PDB file of C-alpha atoms in Angstrom:
ATOM      1  CA  MET A1093     131.175  97.991 111.374  1.00 55.00           C
ATOM      2  CA  ASP A1094     128.219  98.799 113.647  1.00 75.00           C
ATOM      3  CA  ASP A1095     124.894  97.847 112.051  1.00 76.00           C
ATOM      4  CA  ALA A1096     123.382 101.292 112.633  1.00 78.00           C
ATOM      5  CA  ARG A1097     126.346 102.921 110.894  1.00 83.00           C
ATOM      6  CA  ILE A1098     125.832 100.676 107.879  1.00 88.00           C
ATOM      7  CA  LEU A1099     122.217 101.808 107.658  1.00 87.00           C
ATOM      8  CA  PHE A1100     123.398 105.403 107.943  1.00 84.00           C
ATOM      9  CA  LEU A1101     125.859 104.853 105.079  1.00 88.00           C
ATOM     10  CA  ALA A1102     123.012 103.371 103.065  1.00 91.00           C
ATOM     11  CA  TYR A1103     120.999 106.560 103.613  1.00 86.00           C
ATOM     12  CA  VAL A1104     123.960 108.664 102.486  1.00 84.00           C
ATOM     13  CA  SER A1105     124.313 106.536  99.350  1.00 89.00           C
ATOM     14  CA  SER A1106     120.603 106.723  98.585  1.00 90.00           C
ATOM     15  CA  PHE A1107     120.452 110.512  98.761  1.00 86.00           C
ATOM     16  CA  VAL A1108     123.618 111.017  96.732  1.00 86.00           C
ATOM     17  CA  ASP A1109     122.322 108.695  94.009  1.00 90.00           C
ATOM     18  CA  ARG A1110     118.901 110.345  94.130  1.00 88.00           C
ATOM     19  CA  GLN A1111     120.032 113.971  94.015  1.00 85.00           C
ATOM     20  CA  VAL A1112     123.122 113.944  91.811  1.00 86.00           C
ATOM     21  CA  ILE A1113     121.033 114.097  88.634  1.00 91.00           C
ATOM     22  CA  GLY A1114     120.115 117.657  89.569  1.00 88.00           C
ATOM     23  CA  LEU A1115     123.711 118.683  88.860  1.00 84.00           C
ATOM     24  CA  LEU A1116     123.627 117.124  85.421  1.00 89.00           C
ATOM     25  CA  VAL A1117     120.499 118.625  83.877  1.00 91.00           C
ATOM     26  CA  GLU A1118     122.219 120.878  81.349  1.00 89.00           C
ATOM     27  CA  PRO A1119     124.591 118.297  79.806  1.00 88.00           C
ATOM     28  CA  ILE A1120     121.781 115.717  79.703  1.00 93.00           C
ATOM     29  CA  LYS A1121     119.499 118.198  77.921  1.00 94.00           C
ATOM     30  CA  ALA A1122     122.252 118.992  75.453  1.00 89.00           C
ATOM     31  CA  ASP A1123     123.092 115.357  74.681  1.00 89.00           C
ATOM     32  CA  PHE A1124     119.528 114.042  74.406  1.00 93.00           C
ATOM     33  CA  GLN A1125     117.895 117.231  73.069  1.00 94.00           C
ATOM     34  CA  ILE A1126     115.022 117.068  75.558  1.00 94.00           C
ATOM     35  CA  SER A1127     112.591 119.737  76.743  1.00 94.00           C
ATOM     36  CA  ASP A1128     112.171 121.225  80.206  1.00 93.00           C
ATOM     37  CA  THR A1129     108.993 119.167  80.608  1.00 94.00           C
ATOM     38  CA  GLU A1130     110.872 115.957  79.890  1.00 95.00           C
ATOM     39  CA  VAL A1131     113.538 117.006  82.382  1.00 94.00           C
ATOM     40  CA  SER A1132     110.915 117.585  85.076  1.00 93.00           C
ATOM     41  CA  LEU A1133     109.451 114.133  84.440  1.00 94.00           C
ATOM     42  CA  LEU A1134     112.931 112.658  84.684  1.00 94.00           C
ATOM     43  CA  LEU A1135     113.716 114.413  87.953  1.00 92.00           C
ATOM     44  CA  GLY A1136     110.357 113.885  89.633  1.00 89.00           C
ATOM     45  CA  LEU A1137     107.829 111.468  88.197  1.00 90.00           C
ATOM     46  CA  SER A1138     110.198 108.688  87.138  1.00 91.00           C
ATOM     47  CA  PHE A1139     111.547 108.401  90.671  1.00 93.00           C
ATOM     48  CA  ALA A1140     108.756 109.506  92.982  1.00 91.00           C
ATOM     49  CA  ILE A1141     105.731 107.598  91.701  1.00 91.00           C
ATOM     50  CA  PHE A1142     107.446 104.211  91.738  1.00 91.00           C
ATOM     51  CA  TYR A1143     109.180 104.998  95.030  1.00 93.00           C
ATOM     52  CA  CYS A1144     105.785 105.574  96.641  1.00 91.00           C
ATOM     53  CA  LEU A1145     104.017 102.635  94.996  1.00 92.00           C
ATOM     54  CA  VAL A1146     106.717 100.088  95.840  1.00 92.00           C
ATOM     55  CA  ALA A1147     107.116 101.284  99.446  1.00 90.00           C
ATOM     56  CA  LEU A1148     103.691  99.874 100.385  1.00 89.00           C
ATOM     57  CA  PRO A1149     104.272  96.216  99.424  1.00 94.00           C
ATOM     58  CA  ILE A1150     107.844  96.476 100.721  1.00 94.00           C
ATOM     59  CA  GLY A1151     106.420  97.491 104.084  1.00 90.00           C
ATOM     60  CA  ARG A1152     104.427  94.262 104.177  1.00 91.00           C
ATOM     61  CA  LEU A1153     107.506  92.214 103.282  1.00 93.00           C
ATOM     62  CA  VAL A1154     109.447  93.895 106.071  1.00 92.00           C
ATOM     63  CA  ASP A1155     106.923  92.502 108.558  1.00 89.00           C
ATOM     64  CA  THR A1156     107.570  88.892 107.569  1.00 89.00           C
ATOM     65  CA  LYS A1157     110.870  88.544 105.683  1.00 90.00           C
ATOM     66  CA  SER A1158     114.543  89.177 106.406  1.00 91.00           C
ATOM     67  CA  ARG A1159     114.961  92.922 106.669  1.00 92.00           C
ATOM     68  CA  LYS A1160     118.719  92.906 106.152  1.00 93.00           C
ATOM     69  CA  ASN A1161     118.250  90.997 102.897  1.00 94.00           C
ATOM     70  CA  ILE A1162     115.620  93.493 101.765  1.00 95.00           C
ATOM     71  CA  VAL A1163     118.052  96.338 102.467  1.00 95.00           C
ATOM     72  CA  ALA A1164     120.951  94.577 100.731  1.00 96.00           C
ATOM     73  CA  VAL A1165     118.882  93.826  97.624  1.00 96.00           C
ATOM     74  CA  GLY A1166     117.520  97.374  97.556  1.00 96.00           C
ATOM     75  CA  ILE A1167     120.978  98.960  97.792  1.00 97.00           C
ATOM     76  CA  THR A1168     122.261  96.664  95.060  1.00 97.00           C
ATOM     77  CA  LEU A1169     119.344  97.607  92.804  1.00 97.00           C
ATOM     78  CA  TRP A1170     119.523 101.366  93.209  1.00 97.00           C
ATOM     79  CA  SER A1171     123.334 101.427  92.953  1.00 97.00           C
ATOM     80  CA  PHE A1172     123.304  99.307  89.803  1.00 97.00           C
ATOM     81  CA  MET A1173     120.534 101.383  88.239  1.00 97.00           C
ATOM     82  CA  THR A1174     122.369 104.613  89.089  1.00 96.00           C
ATOM     83  CA  ALA A1175     125.378 103.271  87.207  1.00 96.00           C
ATOM     84  CA  MET A1176     123.045 102.261  84.370  1.00 96.00           C
ATOM     85  CA  CYS A1177     121.920 105.897  84.148  1.00 95.00           C
ATOM     86  CA  GLY A1178     125.481 106.562  83.052  1.00 92.00           C
ATOM     87  CA  LEU A1179     125.226 104.017  80.257  1.00 91.00           C
ATOM     88  CA  ALA A1180     121.904 105.318  78.924  1.00 93.00           C
ATOM     89  CA  GLN A1181     122.031 106.181  75.230  1.00 90.00           C
ATOM     90  CA  ASN A1182     118.676 107.968  75.032  1.00 94.00           C
ATOM     91  CA  TYR A1183     115.986 109.588  77.149  1.00 96.00           C
ATOM     92  CA  ALA A1184     113.839 106.448  77.450  1.00 96.00           C
ATOM     93  CA  GLN A1185     116.726 104.387  78.799  1.00 96.00           C
ATOM     94  CA  LEU A1186     117.607 107.078  81.324  1.00 97.00           C
ATOM     95  CA  PHE A1187     113.957 107.332  82.397  1.00 97.00           C
ATOM     96  CA  LEU A1188     113.750 103.564  82.980  1.00 97.00           C
ATOM     97  CA  ALA A1189     117.003 103.593  84.928  1.00 97.00           C
ATOM     98  CA  ARG A1190     115.636 106.337  87.181  1.00 96.00           C
ATOM     99  CA  ILE A1191     112.569 104.192  87.827  1.00 96.00           C
ATOM    100  CA  GLY A1192     114.931 101.441  88.962  1.00 96.00           C
ATOM    101  CA  VAL A1193     116.641 103.845  91.354  1.00 96.00           C
ATOM    102  CA  GLY A1194     113.275 104.726  92.885  1.00 95.00           C
ATOM    103  CA  VAL A1195     112.223 101.098  93.257  1.00 96.00           C
ATOM    104  CA  GLY A1196     115.499 100.196  94.946  1.00 96.00           C
ATOM    105  CA  GLU A1197     115.458 103.124  97.351  1.00 95.00           C
ATOM    106  CA  ALA A1198     111.876 102.370  98.392  1.00 95.00           C
ATOM    107  CA  THR A1199     113.193  99.371 100.345  1.00 95.00           C
ATOM    108  CA  LEU A1200     115.400 101.303 102.732  1.00 92.00           C
ATOM    109  CA  GLY A1201     112.977 103.347 104.820  1.00 88.00           C
ATOM    110  CA  PRO A1202     110.569 100.615 105.973  1.00 90.00           C
ATOM    111  CA  ALA A1203     113.344  98.101 106.666  1.00 91.00           C
ATOM    112  CA  ALA A1204     115.710 100.540 108.380  1.00 86.00           C
ATOM    113  CA  TYR A1205     113.094 101.950 110.751  1.00 83.00           C
ATOM    114  CA  SER A1206     111.885  98.463 111.642  1.00 85.00           C
ATOM    115  CA  MET A1207     115.416  97.246 112.356  1.00 86.00           C
ATOM    116  CA  LEU A1208     116.254 100.271 114.490  1.00 81.00           C
ATOM    117  CA  ALA A1209     113.078  99.781 116.518  1.00 79.00           C
ATOM    118  CA  ASP A1210     114.184  96.234 117.338  1.00 78.00           C
ATOM    119  CA  THR A1211     117.828  97.168 117.924  1.00 75.00           C
ATOM    120  CA  PHE A1212     117.710 100.062 120.366  1.00 73.00           C
ATOM    121  CA  PRO A1213     115.978 100.169 123.765  1.00 68.00           C
ATOM    122  CA  PRO A1214     113.093 102.639 124.065  1.00 70.00           C
ATOM    123  CA  LYS A1215     115.213 105.228 125.901  1.00 72.00           C
ATOM    124  CA  LYS A1216     117.677 105.384 122.979  1.00 67.00           C
ATOM    125  CA  LEU A1217     115.291 104.785 120.105  1.00 66.00           C
ATOM    126  CA  GLY A1218     114.197 108.400 119.733  1.00 68.00           C
ATOM    127  CA  PHE A1219     117.775 109.622 119.370  1.00 62.00           C
ATOM    128  CA  SER A1220     118.692 106.961 116.801  1.00 65.00           C
ATOM    129  CA  MET A1221     115.547 107.681 114.787  1.00 67.00           C
ATOM    130  CA  GLY A1222     116.310 111.386 114.988  1.00 68.00           C
ATOM    131  CA  ILE A1223     119.756 110.873 113.493  1.00 67.00           C
ATOM    132  CA  LEU A1224     118.294 108.879 110.613  1.00 66.00           C
ATOM    133  CA  ILE A1225     115.610 111.497 109.960  1.00 67.00           C
ATOM    134  CA  TRP A1226     118.101 114.351 110.290  1.00 67.00           C
ATOM    135  CA  ALA A1227     120.569 112.706 107.928  1.00 66.00           C
ATOM    136  CA  PRO A1228     118.805 113.750 104.682  1.00 64.00           C
ATOM    137  CA  LEU A1229     119.095 117.428 105.614  1.00 67.00           C
ATOM    138  CA  TRP A1230     122.880 117.478 105.530  1.00 69.00           C
ATOM    139  CA  VAL A1231     123.264 114.567 103.117  1.00 67.00           C
ATOM    140  CA  LEU A1232     121.460 116.710 100.536  1.00 68.00           C
ATOM    141  CA  ALA A1233     124.293 119.222 100.781  1.00 70.00           C
ATOM    142  CA  LEU A1234     126.866 116.424 100.879  1.00 69.00           C
ATOM    143  CA  SER A1235     125.438 114.907  97.705  1.00 65.00           C
ATOM    144  CA  LEU A1236     126.033 118.184  95.877  1.00 68.00           C
ATOM    145  CA  ILE A1237     129.617 118.315  97.145  1.00 73.00           C
ATOM    146  CA  ILE A1238     130.305 114.708  96.150  1.00 67.00           C
ATOM    147  CA  GLY A1239     128.644 115.112  92.783  1.00 66.00           C
ATOM    148  CA  GLY A1240     130.528 118.326  92.100  1.00 69.00           C
ATOM    149  CA  SER A1241     133.816 116.679  93.042  1.00 72.00           C
ATOM    150  CA  VAL A1242     133.167 113.800  90.659  1.00 69.00           C
ATOM    151  CA  ILE A1243     132.247 116.223  87.878  1.00 68.00           C
ATOM    152  CA  SER A1244     135.540 118.090  88.326  1.00 69.00           C
ATOM    153  CA  PHE A1245     137.419 114.755  88.339  1.00 69.00           C
ATOM    154  CA  VAL A1246     136.128 113.686  84.939  1.00 62.00           C
ATOM    155  CA  THR A1247     137.054 116.599  82.703  1.00 52.00           C
ATOM    156  CA  ALA A1248     135.700 116.693  79.168  1.00 50.00           C
ATOM    157  CA  ASN A1249     137.841 117.182  76.101  1.00 49.00           C
ATOM    158  CA  GLU A1250     136.919 119.171  72.979  1.00 45.00           C
ATOM    159  CA  SER A1251     134.816 116.341  71.547  1.00 51.00           C
ATOM    160  CA  GLY A1252     132.540 116.403  74.591  1.00 56.00           C
ATOM    161  CA  ARG A1253     133.684 113.001  75.810  1.00 61.00           C
ATOM    162  CA  THR A1254     135.741 112.414  78.932  1.00 59.00           C
ATOM    163  CA  ILE A1255     139.353 111.565  79.423  1.00 59.00           C
ATOM    164  CA  LEU A1256     139.702 109.286  82.431  1.00 57.00           C
ATOM    165  CA  PHE A1257     143.151 107.857  83.108  1.00 58.00           C
ATOM    166  CA  GLY A1258     144.047 108.804  79.542  1.00 58.00           C
ATOM    167  CA  ILE A1259     141.102 106.929  77.996  1.00 54.00           C
ATOM    168  CA  GLU A1260     138.488 108.800  75.953  1.00 57.00           C
ATOM    169  CA  PHE A1261     135.137 107.245  76.667  1.00 68.00           C
ATOM    170  CA  LEU A1262     131.753 108.424  77.954  1.00 79.00           C
ATOM    171  CA  ALA A1263     130.414 111.935  78.422  1.00 82.00           C
ATOM    172  CA  GLY A1264     131.231 113.608  81.723  1.00 79.00           C
ATOM    173  CA  TRP A1265     127.713 113.363  83.126  1.00 85.00           C
ATOM    174  CA  GLN A1266     127.631 109.633  82.374  1.00 89.00           C
ATOM    175  CA  TRP A1267     130.798 109.040  84.360  1.00 84.00           C
ATOM    176  CA  VAL A1268     129.293 110.892  87.307  1.00 86.00           C
ATOM    177  CA  PHE A1269     126.413 108.396  87.502  1.00 92.00           C
ATOM    178  CA  ILE A1270     128.782 105.450  87.253  1.00 91.00           C
ATOM    179  CA  LEU A1271     131.249 106.723  89.843  1.00 88.00           C
ATOM    180  CA  VAL A1272     128.603 107.593  92.440  1.00 89.00           C
ATOM    181  CA  GLY A1273     126.598 104.412  91.824  1.00 93.00           C
ATOM    182  CA  LEU A1274     129.196 101.665  91.994  1.00 93.00           C
ATOM    183  CA  PRO A1275     130.413 102.341  95.587  1.00 92.00           C
ATOM    184  CA  GLY A1276     126.908 101.461  96.754  1.00 94.00           C
ATOM    185  CA  LEU A1277     127.609  97.831  95.879  1.00 95.00           C
ATOM    186  CA  LEU A1278     130.166  97.757  98.710  1.00 95.00           C
ATOM    187  CA  ILE A1279     127.559  99.127 101.107  1.00 95.00           C
ATOM    188  CA  ALA A1280     125.165  96.415  99.901  1.00 96.00           C
ATOM    189  CA  ALA A1281     127.773  93.786 100.782  1.00 95.00           C
ATOM    190  CA  LEU A1282     128.119  95.300 104.254  1.00 94.00           C
ATOM    191  CA  ALA A1283     124.338  95.333 104.663  1.00 93.00           C
ATOM    192  CA  ALA A1284     124.221  91.613 103.917  1.00 92.00           C
ATOM    193  CA  LEU A1285     126.463  91.089 106.968  1.00 91.00           C
ATOM    194  CA  ILE A1286     124.126  92.914 109.351  1.00 89.00           C
ATOM    195  CA  LYS A1287     122.854  90.757 112.180  1.00 87.00           C
ATOM    196  CA  GLU A1288     119.087  90.483 111.821  1.00 85.00           C
ATOM    197  CA  PRO A1289     117.657  91.865 115.089  1.00 80.00           C
ATOM    198  CA  ARG A1290     115.128  89.798 116.970  1.00 82.00           C
ATOM    199  CA  ARG A1291     111.620  91.085 116.409  1.00 78.00           C
ATOM    200  CA  ILE A1292     110.148  92.587 119.557  1.00 72.00           C
ATOM    201  CA  ILE A1293     106.513  91.793 120.335  1.00 60.00           C
ATOM    202  CA  SER A1294     104.711  95.052 120.979  1.00 53.00           C
ATOM    203  CA  ALA A1295     102.450  95.708 123.932  1.00 49.00           C
ATOM    204  CA  THR A1296      99.386  95.342 121.700  1.00 48.00           C
ATOM    205  CA  GLU A1297     100.338  91.856 120.512  1.00 49.00           C
ATOM    206  CA  ASN A1298      99.853  88.615 122.393  1.00 49.00           C
ATOM    207  CA  ALA A1299     102.337  85.760 122.595  1.00 46.00           C
ATOM    208  CA  ASP A1300     100.987  84.225 119.386  1.00 50.00           C
ATOM    209  CA  GLY A1301     101.791  87.381 117.441  1.00 49.00           C
ATOM    210  CA  GLU A1302      98.102  88.298 117.079  1.00 53.00           C
ATOM    211  CA  ASN A1303      97.117  91.894 117.480  1.00 50.00           C
ATOM    212  CA  PRO A1304      93.775  92.353 119.280  1.00 46.00           C
ATOM    213  CA  VAL A1305      93.776  96.053 118.440  1.00 43.00           C
ATOM    214  CA  PRO A1306      92.273  96.746 114.995  1.00 48.00           C
ATOM    215  CA  SER A1307      94.793  98.139 112.533  1.00 44.00           C
ATOM    216  CA  MET A1308      94.828  99.191 108.909  1.00 42.00           C
ATOM    217  CA  ARG A1309      95.812  96.348 106.547  1.00 42.00           C
TER     218      ARG A1309
END
């Protein structure tokens, strides 16, 4: 598969895993008996603050380490932690799992943009970047469709647990996390096969990789 398509799939996976919790608020509230404030912290703070904090050091790693490995590890982490959301037995465990999703997804942006910049020639770079930036707009809608489809697939019985292939097990919302998270591990395996693009020396750098133009560090 084309390397750019793998990165695109990774973006699709990241937004589905990030947004699907929005479909599951009511059953989570009912199972864990949590308040609206706790729900808002679960949806926003648990993900966003660690996503932002981790993105900065990840950006520095992207400059010096293997970007495809960073992407592969990040996809593995957020996919695994999404599945772990489905195994959470209380609010604290679910909150920690959401933090893990945010940390994992923080790796994708810096690495993907850097790889695209070194993969496409300048005349095609704008278009490829545009596709990646545009992706979240329709992936947001796609994530709701996928999540809704998974919810309808795992129907709950009278006890509130799910019957999947005749087996009574977890609650419906827990299965949703597991079933949308695990496919990301396949995308992580594909990401590990990406050919690391050669880093292009910019016009402001000399042959030794030194940048004579002051920049923020």
